[in-house]
CSV table of C-alpha atoms and ligand atoms in Angstrom, one decimal:
chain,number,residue,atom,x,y,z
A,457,UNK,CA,-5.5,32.4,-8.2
A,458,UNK,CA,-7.4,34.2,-11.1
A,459,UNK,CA,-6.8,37.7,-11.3
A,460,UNK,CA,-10.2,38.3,-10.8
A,461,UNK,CA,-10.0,36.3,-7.6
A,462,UNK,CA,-7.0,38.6,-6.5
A,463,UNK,CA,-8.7,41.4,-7.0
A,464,UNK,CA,-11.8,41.0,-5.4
A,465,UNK,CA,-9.7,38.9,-2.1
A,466,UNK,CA,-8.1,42.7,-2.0
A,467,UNK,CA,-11.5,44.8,-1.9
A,468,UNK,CA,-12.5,42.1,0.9
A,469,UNK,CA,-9.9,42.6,3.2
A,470,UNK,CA,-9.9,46.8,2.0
A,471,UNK,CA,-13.8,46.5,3.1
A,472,UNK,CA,-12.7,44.3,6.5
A,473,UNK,CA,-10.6,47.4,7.9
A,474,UNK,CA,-13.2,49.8,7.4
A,475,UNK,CA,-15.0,48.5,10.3
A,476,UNK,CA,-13.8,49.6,13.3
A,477,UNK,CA,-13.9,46.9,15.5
A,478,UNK,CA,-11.4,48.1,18.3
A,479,UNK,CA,-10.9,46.3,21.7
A,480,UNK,CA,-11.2,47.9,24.5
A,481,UNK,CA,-11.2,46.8,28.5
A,482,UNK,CA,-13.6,49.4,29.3
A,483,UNK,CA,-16.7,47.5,28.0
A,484,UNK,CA,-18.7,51.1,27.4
A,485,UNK,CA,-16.0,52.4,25.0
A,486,UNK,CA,-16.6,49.1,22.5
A,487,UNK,CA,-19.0,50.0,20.0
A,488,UNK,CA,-20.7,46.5,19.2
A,489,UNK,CA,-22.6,47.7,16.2
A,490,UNK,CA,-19.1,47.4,14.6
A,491,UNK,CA,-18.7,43.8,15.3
A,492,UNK,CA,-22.4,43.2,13.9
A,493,UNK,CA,-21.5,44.9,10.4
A,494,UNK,CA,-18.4,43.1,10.4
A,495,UNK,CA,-19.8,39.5,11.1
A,496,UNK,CA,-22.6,40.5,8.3
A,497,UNK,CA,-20.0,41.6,5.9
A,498,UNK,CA,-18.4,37.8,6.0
A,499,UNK,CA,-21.6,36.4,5.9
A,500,UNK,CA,-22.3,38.5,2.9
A,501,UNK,CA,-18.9,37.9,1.4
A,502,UNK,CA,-18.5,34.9,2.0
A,503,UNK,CA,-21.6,32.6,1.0
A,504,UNK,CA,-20.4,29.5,0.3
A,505,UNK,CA,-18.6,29.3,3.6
A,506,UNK,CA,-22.0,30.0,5.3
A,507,UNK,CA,-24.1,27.9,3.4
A,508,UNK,CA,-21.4,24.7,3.8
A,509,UNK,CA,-20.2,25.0,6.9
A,510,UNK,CA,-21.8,24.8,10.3
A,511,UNK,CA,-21.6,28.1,12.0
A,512,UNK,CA,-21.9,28.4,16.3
A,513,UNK,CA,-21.5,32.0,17.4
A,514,UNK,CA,-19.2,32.1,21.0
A,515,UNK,CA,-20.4,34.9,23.4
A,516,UNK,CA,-22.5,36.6,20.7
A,517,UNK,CA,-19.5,37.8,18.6
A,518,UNK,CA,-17.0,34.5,17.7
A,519,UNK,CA,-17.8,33.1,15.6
A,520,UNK,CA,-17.1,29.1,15.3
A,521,UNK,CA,-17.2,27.4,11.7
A,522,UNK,CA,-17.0,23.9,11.4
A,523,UNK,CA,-17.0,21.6,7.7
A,524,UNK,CA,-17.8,18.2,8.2
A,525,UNK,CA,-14.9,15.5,7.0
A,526,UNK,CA,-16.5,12.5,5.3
A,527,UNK,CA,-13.9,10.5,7.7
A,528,UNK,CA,-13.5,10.2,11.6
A,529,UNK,CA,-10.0,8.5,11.4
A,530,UNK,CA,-7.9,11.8,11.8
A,531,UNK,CA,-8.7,14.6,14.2
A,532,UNK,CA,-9.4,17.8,13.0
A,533,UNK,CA,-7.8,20.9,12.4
A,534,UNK,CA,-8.3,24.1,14.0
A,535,UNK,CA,-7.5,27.2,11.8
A,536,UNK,CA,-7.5,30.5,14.7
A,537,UNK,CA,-7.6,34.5,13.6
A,538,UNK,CA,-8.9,37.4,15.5
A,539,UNK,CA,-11.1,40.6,13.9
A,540,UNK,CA,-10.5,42.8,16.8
A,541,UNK,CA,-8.1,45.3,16.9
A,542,UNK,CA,-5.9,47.9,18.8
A,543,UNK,CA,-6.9,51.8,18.6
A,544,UNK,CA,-5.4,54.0,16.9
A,545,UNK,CA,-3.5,56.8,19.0
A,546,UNK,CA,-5.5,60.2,18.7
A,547,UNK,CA,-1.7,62.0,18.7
A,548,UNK,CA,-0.4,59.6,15.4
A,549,UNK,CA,-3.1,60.2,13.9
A,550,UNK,CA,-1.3,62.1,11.6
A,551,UNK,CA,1.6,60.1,10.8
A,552,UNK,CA,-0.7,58.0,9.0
A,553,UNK,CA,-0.2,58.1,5.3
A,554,UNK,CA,-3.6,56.9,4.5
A,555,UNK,CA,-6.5,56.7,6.8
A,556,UNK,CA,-6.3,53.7,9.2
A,557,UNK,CA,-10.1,52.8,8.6
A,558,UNK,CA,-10.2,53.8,4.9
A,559,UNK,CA,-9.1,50.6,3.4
A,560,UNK,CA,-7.0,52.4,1.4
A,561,UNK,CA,-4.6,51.0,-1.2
A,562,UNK,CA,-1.2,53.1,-2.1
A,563,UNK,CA,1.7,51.3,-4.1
A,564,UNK,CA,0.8,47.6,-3.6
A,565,UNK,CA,0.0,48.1,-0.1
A,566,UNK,CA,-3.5,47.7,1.9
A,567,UNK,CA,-3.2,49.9,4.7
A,568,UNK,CA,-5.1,49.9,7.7
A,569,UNK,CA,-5.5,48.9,11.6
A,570,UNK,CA,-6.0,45.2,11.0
A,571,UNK,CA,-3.9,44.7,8.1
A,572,UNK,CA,-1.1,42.9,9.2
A,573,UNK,CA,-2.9,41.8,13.1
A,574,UNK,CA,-5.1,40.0,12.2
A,575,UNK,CA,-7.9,41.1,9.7
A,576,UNK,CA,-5.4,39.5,7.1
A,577,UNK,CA,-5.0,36.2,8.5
A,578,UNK,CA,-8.9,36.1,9.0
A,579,UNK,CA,-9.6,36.9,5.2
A,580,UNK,CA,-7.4,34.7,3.8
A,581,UNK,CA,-8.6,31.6,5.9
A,582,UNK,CA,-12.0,33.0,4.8
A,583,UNK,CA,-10.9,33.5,0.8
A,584,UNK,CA,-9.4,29.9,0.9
A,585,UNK,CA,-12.6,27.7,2.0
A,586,UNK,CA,-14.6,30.2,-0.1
A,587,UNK,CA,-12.6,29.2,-3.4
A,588,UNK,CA,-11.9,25.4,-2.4
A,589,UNK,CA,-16.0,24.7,-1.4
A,590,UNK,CA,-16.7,26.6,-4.7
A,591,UNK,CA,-14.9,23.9,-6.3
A,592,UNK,CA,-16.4,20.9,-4.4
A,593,UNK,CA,-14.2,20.6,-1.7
A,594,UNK,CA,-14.3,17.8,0.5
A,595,UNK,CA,-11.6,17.3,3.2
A,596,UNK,CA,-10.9,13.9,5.0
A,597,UNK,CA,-10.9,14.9,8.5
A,598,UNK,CA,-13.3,17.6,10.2
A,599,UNK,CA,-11.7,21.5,9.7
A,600,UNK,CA,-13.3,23.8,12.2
A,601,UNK,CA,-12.2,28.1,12.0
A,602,UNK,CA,-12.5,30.1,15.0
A,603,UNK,CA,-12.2,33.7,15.2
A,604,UNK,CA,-11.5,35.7,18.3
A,605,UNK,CA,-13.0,39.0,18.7
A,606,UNK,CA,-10.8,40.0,22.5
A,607,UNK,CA,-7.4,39.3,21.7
A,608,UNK,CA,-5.9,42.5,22.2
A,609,UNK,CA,-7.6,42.8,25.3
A,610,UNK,CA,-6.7,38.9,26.6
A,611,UNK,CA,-8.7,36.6,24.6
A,612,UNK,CA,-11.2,35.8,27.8
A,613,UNK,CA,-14.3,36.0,26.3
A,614,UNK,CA,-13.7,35.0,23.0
A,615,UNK,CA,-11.0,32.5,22.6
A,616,UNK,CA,-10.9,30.7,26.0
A,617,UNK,CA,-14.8,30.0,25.5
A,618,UNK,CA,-14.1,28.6,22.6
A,619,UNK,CA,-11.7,26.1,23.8
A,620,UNK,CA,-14.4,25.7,26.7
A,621,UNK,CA,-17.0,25.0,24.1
A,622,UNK,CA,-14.5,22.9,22.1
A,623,UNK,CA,-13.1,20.6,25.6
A,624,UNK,CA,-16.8,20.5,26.8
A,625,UNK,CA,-17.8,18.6,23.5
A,626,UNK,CA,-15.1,16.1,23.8
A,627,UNK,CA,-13.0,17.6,20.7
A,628,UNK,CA,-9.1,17.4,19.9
A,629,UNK,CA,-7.6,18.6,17.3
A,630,UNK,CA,-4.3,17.2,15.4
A,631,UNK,CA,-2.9,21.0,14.6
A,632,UNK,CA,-4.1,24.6,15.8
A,633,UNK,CA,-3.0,26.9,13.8
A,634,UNK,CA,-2.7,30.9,14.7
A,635,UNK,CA,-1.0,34.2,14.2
A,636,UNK,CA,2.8,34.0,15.4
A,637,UNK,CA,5.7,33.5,13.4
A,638,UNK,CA,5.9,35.0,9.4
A,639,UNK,CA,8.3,34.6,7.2
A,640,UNK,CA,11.3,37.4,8.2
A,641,UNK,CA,13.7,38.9,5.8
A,642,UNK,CA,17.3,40.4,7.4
A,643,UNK,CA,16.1,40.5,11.0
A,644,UNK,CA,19.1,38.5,11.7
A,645,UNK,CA,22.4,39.6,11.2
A,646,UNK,CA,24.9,37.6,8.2
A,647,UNK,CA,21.5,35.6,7.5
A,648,UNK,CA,20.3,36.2,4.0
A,649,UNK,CA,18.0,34.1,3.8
A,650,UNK,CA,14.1,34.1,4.7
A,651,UNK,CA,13.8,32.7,7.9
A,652,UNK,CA,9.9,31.6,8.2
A,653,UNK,CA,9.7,31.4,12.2
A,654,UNK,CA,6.9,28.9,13.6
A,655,UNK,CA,6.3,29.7,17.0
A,656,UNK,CA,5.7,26.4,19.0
A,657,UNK,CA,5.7,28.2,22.3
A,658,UNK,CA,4.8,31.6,24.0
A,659,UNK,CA,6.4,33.3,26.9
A,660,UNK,CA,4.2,34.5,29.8
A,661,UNK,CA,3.6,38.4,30.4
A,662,UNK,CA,3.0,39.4,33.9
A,663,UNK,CA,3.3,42.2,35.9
A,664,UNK,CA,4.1,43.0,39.6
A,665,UNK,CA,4.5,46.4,41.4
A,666,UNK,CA,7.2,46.3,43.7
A,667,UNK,CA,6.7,49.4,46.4
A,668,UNK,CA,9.3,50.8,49.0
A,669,UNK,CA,9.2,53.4,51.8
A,670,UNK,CA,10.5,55.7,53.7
A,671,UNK,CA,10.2,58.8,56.3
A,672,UNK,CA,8.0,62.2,54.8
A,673,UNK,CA,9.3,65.1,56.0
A,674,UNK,CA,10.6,68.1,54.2
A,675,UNK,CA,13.3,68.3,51.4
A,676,UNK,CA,15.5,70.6,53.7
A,677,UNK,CA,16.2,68.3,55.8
A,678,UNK,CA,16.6,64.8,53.9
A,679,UNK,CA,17.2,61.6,56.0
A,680,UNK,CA,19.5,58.7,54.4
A,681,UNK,CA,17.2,56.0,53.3
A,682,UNK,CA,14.2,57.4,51.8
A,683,UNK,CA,11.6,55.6,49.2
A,684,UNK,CA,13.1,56.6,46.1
A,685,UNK,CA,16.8,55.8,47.4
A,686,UNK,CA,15.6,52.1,48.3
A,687,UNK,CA,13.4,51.7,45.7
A,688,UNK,CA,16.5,52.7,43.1
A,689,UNK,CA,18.8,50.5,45.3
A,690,UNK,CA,15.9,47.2,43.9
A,691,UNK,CA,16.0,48.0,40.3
A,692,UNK,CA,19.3,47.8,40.2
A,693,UNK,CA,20.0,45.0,41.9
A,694,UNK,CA,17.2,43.2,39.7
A,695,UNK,CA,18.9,45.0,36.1
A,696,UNK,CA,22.4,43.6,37.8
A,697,UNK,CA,21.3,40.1,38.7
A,698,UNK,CA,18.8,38.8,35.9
A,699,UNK,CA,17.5,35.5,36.0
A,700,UNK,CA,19.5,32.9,34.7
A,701,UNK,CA,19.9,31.9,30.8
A,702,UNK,CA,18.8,28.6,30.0
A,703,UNK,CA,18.2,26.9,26.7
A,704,UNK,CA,14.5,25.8,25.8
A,705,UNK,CA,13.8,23.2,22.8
A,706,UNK,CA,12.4,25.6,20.3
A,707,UNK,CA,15.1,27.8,20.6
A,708,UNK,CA,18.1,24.9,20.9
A,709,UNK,CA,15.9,24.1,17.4
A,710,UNK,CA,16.4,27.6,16.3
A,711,UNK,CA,19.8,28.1,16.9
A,712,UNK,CA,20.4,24.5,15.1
A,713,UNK,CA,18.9,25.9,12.1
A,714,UNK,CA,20.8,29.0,11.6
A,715,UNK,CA,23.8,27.6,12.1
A,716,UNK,CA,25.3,26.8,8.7
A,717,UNK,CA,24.3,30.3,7.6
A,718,UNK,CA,26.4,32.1,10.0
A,719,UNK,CA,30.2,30.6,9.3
A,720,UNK,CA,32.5,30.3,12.0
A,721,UNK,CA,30.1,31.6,14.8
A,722,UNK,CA,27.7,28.8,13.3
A,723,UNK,CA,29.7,26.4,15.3
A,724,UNK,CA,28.8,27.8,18.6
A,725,UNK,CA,24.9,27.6,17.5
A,726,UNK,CA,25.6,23.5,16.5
A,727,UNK,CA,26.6,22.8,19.6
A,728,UNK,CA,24.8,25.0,21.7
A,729,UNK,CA,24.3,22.7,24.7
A,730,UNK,CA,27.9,22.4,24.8
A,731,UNK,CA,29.0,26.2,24.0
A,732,UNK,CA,26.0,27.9,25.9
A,733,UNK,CA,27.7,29.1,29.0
A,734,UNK,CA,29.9,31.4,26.1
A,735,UNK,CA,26.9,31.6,23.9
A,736,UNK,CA,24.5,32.6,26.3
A,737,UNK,CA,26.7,35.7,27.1
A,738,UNK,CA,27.0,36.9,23.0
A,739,UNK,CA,23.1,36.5,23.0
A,740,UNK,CA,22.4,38.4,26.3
A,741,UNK,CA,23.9,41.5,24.1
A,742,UNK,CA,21.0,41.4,21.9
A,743,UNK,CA,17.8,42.7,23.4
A,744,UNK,CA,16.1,40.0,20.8
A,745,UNK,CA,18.3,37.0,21.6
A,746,UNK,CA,18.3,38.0,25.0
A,747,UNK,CA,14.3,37.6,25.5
A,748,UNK,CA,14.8,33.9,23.8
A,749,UNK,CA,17.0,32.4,26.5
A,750,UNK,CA,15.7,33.8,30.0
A,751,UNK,CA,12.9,35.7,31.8
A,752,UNK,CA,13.4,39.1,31.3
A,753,UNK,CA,12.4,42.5,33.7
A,754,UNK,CA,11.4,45.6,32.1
A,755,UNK,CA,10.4,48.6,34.3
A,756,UNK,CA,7.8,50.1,32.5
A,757,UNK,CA,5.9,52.8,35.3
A,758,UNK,CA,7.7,54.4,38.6
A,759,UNK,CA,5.3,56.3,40.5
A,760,UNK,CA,6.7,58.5,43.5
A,761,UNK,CA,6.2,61.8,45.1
A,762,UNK,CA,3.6,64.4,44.7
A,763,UNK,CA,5.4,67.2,45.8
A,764,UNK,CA,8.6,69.3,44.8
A,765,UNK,CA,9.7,70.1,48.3
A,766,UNK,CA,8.2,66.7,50.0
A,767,UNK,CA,10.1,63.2,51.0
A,768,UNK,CA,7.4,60.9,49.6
A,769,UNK,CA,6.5,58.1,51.9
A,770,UNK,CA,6.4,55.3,48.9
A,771,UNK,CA,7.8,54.8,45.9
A,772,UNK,CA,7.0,52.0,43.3
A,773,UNK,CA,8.0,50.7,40.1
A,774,UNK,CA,6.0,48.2,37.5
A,775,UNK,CA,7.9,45.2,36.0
A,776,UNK,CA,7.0,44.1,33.2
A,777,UNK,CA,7.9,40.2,33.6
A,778,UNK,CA,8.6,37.8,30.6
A,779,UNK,CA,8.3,34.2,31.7
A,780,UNK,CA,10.7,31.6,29.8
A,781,UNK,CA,8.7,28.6,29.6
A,782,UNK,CA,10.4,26.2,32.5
A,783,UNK,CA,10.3,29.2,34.7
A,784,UNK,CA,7.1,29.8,37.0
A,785,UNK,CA,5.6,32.9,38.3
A,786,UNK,CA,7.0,32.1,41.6
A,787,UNK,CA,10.4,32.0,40.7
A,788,UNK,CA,10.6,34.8,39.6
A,789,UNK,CA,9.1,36.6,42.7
A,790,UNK,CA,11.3,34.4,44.5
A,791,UNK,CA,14.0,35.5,42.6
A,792,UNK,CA,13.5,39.2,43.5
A,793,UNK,CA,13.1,38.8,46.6
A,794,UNK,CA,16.5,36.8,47.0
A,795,UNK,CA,18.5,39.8,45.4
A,796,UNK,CA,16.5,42.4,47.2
A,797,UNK,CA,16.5,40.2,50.8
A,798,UNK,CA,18.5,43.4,52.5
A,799,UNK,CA,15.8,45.6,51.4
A,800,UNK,CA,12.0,46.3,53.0
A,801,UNK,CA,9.7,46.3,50.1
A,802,UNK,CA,6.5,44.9,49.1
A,803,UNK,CA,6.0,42.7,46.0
A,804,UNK,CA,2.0,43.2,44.9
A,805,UNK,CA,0.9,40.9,42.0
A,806,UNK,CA,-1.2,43.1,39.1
A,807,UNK,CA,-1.4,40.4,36.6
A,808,UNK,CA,-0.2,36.6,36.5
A,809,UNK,CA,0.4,34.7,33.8
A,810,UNK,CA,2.7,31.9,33.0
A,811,UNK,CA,4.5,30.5,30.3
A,812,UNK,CA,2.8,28.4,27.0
A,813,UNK,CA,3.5,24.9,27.3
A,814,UNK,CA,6.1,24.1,24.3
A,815,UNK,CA,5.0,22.0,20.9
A,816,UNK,CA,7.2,20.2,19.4
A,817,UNK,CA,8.5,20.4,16.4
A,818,UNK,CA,9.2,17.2,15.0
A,819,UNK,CA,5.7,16.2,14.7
A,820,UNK,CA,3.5,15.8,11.7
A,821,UNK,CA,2.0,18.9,12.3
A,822,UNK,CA,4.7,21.0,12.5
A,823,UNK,CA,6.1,19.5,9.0
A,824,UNK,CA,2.6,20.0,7.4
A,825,UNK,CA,3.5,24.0,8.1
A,826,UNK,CA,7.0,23.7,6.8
A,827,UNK,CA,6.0,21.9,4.1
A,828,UNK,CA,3.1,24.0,2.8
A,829,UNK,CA,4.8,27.2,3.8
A,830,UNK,CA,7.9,26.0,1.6
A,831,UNK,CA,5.4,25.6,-1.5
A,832,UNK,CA,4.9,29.4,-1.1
A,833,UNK,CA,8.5,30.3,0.0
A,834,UNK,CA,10.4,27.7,-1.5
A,835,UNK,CA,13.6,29.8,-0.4
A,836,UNK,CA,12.7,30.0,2.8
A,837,UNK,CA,14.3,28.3,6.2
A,838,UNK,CA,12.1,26.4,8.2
A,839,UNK,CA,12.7,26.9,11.7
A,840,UNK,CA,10.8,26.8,15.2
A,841,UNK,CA,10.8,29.8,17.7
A,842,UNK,CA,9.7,30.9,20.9
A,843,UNK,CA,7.3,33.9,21.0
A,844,UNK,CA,8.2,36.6,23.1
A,845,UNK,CA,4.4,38.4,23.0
A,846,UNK,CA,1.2,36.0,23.1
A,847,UNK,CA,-1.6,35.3,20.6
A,848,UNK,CA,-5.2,33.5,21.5
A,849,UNK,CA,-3.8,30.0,20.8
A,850,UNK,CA,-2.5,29.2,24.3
A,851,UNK,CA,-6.1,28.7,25.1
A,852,UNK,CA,-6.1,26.0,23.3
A,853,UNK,CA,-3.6,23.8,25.0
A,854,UNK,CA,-6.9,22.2,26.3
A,855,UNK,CA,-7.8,20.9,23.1
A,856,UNK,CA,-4.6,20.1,21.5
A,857,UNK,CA,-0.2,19.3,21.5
A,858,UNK,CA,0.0,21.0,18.8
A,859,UNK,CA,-0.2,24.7,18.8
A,860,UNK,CA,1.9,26.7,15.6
A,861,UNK,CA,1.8,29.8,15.4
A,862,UNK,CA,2.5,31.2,11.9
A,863,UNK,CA,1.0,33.5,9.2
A,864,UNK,CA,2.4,33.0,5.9
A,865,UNK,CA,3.7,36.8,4.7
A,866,UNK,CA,7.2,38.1,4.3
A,867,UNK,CA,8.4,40.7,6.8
A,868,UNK,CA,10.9,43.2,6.8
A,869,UNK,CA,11.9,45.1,9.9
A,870,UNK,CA,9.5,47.6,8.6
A,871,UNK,CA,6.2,45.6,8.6
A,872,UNK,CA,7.4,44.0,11.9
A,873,UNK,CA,7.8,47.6,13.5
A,874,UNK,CA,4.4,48.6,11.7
A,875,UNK,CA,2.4,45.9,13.6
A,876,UNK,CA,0.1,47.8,16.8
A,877,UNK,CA,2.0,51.0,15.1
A,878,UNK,CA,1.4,53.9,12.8
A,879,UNK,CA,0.8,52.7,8.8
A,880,UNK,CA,0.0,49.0,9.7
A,881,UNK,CA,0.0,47.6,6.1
A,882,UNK,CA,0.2,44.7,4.1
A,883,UNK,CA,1.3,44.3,-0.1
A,884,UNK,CA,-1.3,42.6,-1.7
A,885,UNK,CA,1.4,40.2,-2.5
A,886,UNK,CA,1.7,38.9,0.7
A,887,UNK,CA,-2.1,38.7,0.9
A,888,UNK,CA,-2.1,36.3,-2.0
A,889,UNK,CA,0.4,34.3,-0.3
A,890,UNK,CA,-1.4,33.9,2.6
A,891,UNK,CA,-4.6,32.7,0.8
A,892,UNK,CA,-2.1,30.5,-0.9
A,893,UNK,CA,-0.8,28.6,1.9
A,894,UNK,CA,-4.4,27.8,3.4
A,895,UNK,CA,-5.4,26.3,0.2
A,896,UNK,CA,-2.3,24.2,-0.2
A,897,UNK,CA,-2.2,23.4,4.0
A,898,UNK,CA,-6.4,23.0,3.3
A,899,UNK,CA,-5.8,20.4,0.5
A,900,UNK,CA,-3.6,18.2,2.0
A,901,UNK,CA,-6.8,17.3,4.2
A,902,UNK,CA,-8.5,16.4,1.2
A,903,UNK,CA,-9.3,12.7,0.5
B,1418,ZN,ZN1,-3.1,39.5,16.8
C-alpha cells in the first residue's frame, strides 16, 4: 500500500464509525436514516466497487455485491462483515477516551463503536476490491461480499436472507469467510508466539429459565422447603454435575498445534485422545479451556420475592447455556433434569439454539486462510478453534462446508477485552493488515 492509500483507508473507516448504526431488538429505537448515510457513504467511497460489481440490496439494508469470474470451473467465494453495531452504555460514557462516534484517532489507534466488530472487517474487504478493480482486476471464479446489518441482534433479517437469497438461486460457495478468529498475542500461557485462531465451528447460545416453588406465608413463620431453598438446591447440583468433557475436532486440532510450544505439558496436548480423561480435568480449571471441551451453564438472572417479610411462591434462575457442537439442545435439558430428578421445577425454553456444524480444517479452504494470513504474519501459528460466541456465518451452512471465521489483526488481551466494551479501537496497523490479507486471499482467485 501507498502511503497515500493508508491514509485515506484510515479517514474511511474514521468516517464509517461516525454513523451510528446501532442494533436494536426494539425496531422503534433503530434510527434507519443511519443505515441510509452509511450505505451512501460506501457507495460514495467506494466507486469502483459500485460501478464493477453487481449490487442486490437484502431487506432494504444488506447489501449483496457480486464480481463476475470470467470462469465457472470453481465455486465462488463468499467474503461476510456486518456494519451494525452494539450501543454504547449511557453510564460508560465517560470512560471513553475519545468519543465512540467521533472517529477519532489518538496514538495510532482509530477508536470507535465498530472498530474492531466489524466496521473494520467491512472497510478493508471494501478498500481491497476498491484497489485491485482499480488495477484491472479480474478473478477466476465468481467473488460475491455480503454485509449484515442485524448481527448483534441475531442476524435474522440480514444474514439468514441472504443465505435464503443465495440457496434459492442455486449458489455454493467453496469458502465463506467472516469475523471470528484474529491473530492473538499471550492469551495463552508459556506460548510466545502469535497464535492466529480460525474458527471452523461455533457453539450454540441458548437460554432456559428454570422456576421452583414453594408455600407464601409470612417470614415469621418459615416452612422447610420454600422456592429459594429448592431453587438453590438446582443450581448447585447443575454447577456440581456439569456436562461431560469431550474432545471436538477443531479443538483435538488446537491442542495438536500448541503442543511443541508448551514443553513437557506439550505431551499431554499430542496425545490428547489418549491423555484427555487427565487433560480434560487441567483444562476444566481455565474458564477459557473449559468452554472449549463441554457445554457450559452460566446463571446469568435469579428473580424471587417481592417482599422483605414474604415467602415468595416462585423462584427462578436464567441459564445461559453454551452448546458444544455434538451436544443438542435436548441433552442438555435432559441433562438437568436428570441431576435435579428429586426436585419439582419447571424448565421453560426462552431461546434455542444449537451448535454450528464443524468445517474442517484440512481442506483447501482452510489452507488458503493460513496461507494468506502467514503472508501477513509470517510468525504466526496457524491453528483451528472452536468459537465460544457466534457471528452471522452459521447461516450460511446452507450454502457452503466451509465456513472460517477469521479477521486478520493482532490482539492483545486488551483489544480482545475492548471488543462490545468501553474504547473499542483498532491501530491503523492492524487496519493495513487486514486490507492486506483480502488483497493477497483476493489474488489468489485471479487467473
Ligand atoms: Zn461482529
Amino acid at each position: 500500500m501507498t502511503q497515500e492509500d493508508r491514509t485515506l483507508a484510515v479517514e474511511h473507516l474514521k468516517e464509517a464509525l461516525t454513523y451510528r448504526t446501532i442494533s436494536s431488538i426494539e425496531e422503534d429505537s433503530v434510527d434507519f436514516r443511519e443505515y441510509d448515510a452509511f450505505l451512501a457513504f460506501l457507495k460514495r467511497t467506494y466507486p469502483m466497487v459500485h460501478e464493477k460489481m453487481e449490487l442486490t440490496m437484502i431487506n432494504t439494508y444488506s447489501p449483496v455485491y457480486h464480481l463476475k469470474g470470467i470462469e465457472k470451473v470453481h465455486l465462488p467465494v463468499l467474503l461476510l462483515g456486518h456494519y451494525d453495531v452494539v450501543p454504547v452504555e449511557e453510564n460508560t460514557m465517560m470512560d471513553w477516551e475519545r468519543d465512540p462516534f467521533g472517529g477519532e484517532v489518538h496514538a495510532h489507534h482509530i477508536y470507535g463503536r465498530g472498530a474492531m466488530d466489524d466496521k473494520n472487517q467491512v472497510i478493508s474487504i471494501m478498500e481491497s476490491l476498491e484497489a485491485l478493480l482499480h488495477e484491472g482486476y479480474e478473478p477466476g471464479r465468481d467473488i460475491y461480499v455480503a454485509i449484515g446489518f442485524d448481527e448483534e441482534i441475531g442476524g435474522e433479517r440480514g444474514a439468514r436472507a441472504i443465505a435464503e437469497h443465495f440457496r434459492e438461486k442455486g449458489l455454493r460457495f467453496d469458502l465463506v469467510l467472516d469475523e471470528g478468529g484474529a491473530v492473538v498475542l499471550n492469551t495463552v500461557e508459556g506460548v510466545k508466539t502469535p497464535l492466529a485462531l480460525i474458527g471452523v465451528a461455533e457453539k450454540g447460545s441458548s437460554m432456559i429459565r428454570i422456576t421452583a416453588y414453594g408455600d407464601g406465608g409470612h417470614s415469621s413463620m418459615p416452612q422447610k422447603g420454600s422456592s429459594i431453598e429448592v431453587l438453590s438446591q438446582a443450581v448447585r447440583n447443575l454447577m456440581k454435575n456439569p456436562m461431560r468433557p469431550r474432545l471436538t475436532a477443531p479443538v483435538r486440532g488446537m491442542l495438536h498445534g500448541m503442543a511443541p510450544f508448551l514443553g513437557v505439558k506439550g505431551i499431554l496436548l499430542r496425545h490428547a485422545d489418549l491423555t484427555f480423561p487427565v487433560l480434560a480435568k487441567i483444562l476444566s480449571s481455565s474458564g477459557v479451556m473449559n468452554s472449549m471441551v463441554r457445554t457450559t451453564m452460566a446463571m446469568t438472572m435469579a428473580k424471587a420475592g417481592s417482599a422483605m417479610n414474604v415467602m415468595p411462591q416462585e423462584a427462578s434462575v436464567y441459564v445461559n447455556v453454551r452448546i458444544l457442537p455434538g451436544d443438542t439442545f435436548q441433552d442438555v435439558l435432559s441433562h438437568m433434569k436428570k441431576v435435579n430428578r428429586d426436585l419439582d421445577l419447571s424448565y421453560e425454553v426462552l431461546v434455542k439454539e444449537e451448535a454450528s456444524s464443524i468445517s474442517p480444517h484440512d481442506s483447501e479452504a482452510f489452507k488458503t486462510i493460513e496461507r494468506n494470513a502467514l503472508k501477513v504474519h509470517p510468525d504466526a501459528k496457524v491453528l483451528p478453534y472452536l468459537m465460544a460466541g457466534g457471528s452471522d456465518s452459521r447461516k450460511y451452512e446452507c450454502v457452503s462446508e466451509n465456513i472460517l471465521r477469521f479477521s486478520c489483526v493482532r490482539m492483545t488481551k486488551e483489544d480482545l477485552d475492548s471488543i462490545h466494551s468501553t474504547n473499542e479501537r483498532i491501530h491503523v496497523d492492524n487496519l493495513f493488515s487486514m486490507i492486506r490479507f483480502y488483497v493477497e486471499l483476493l489474488r489468489e482467485y485471479e487467473t
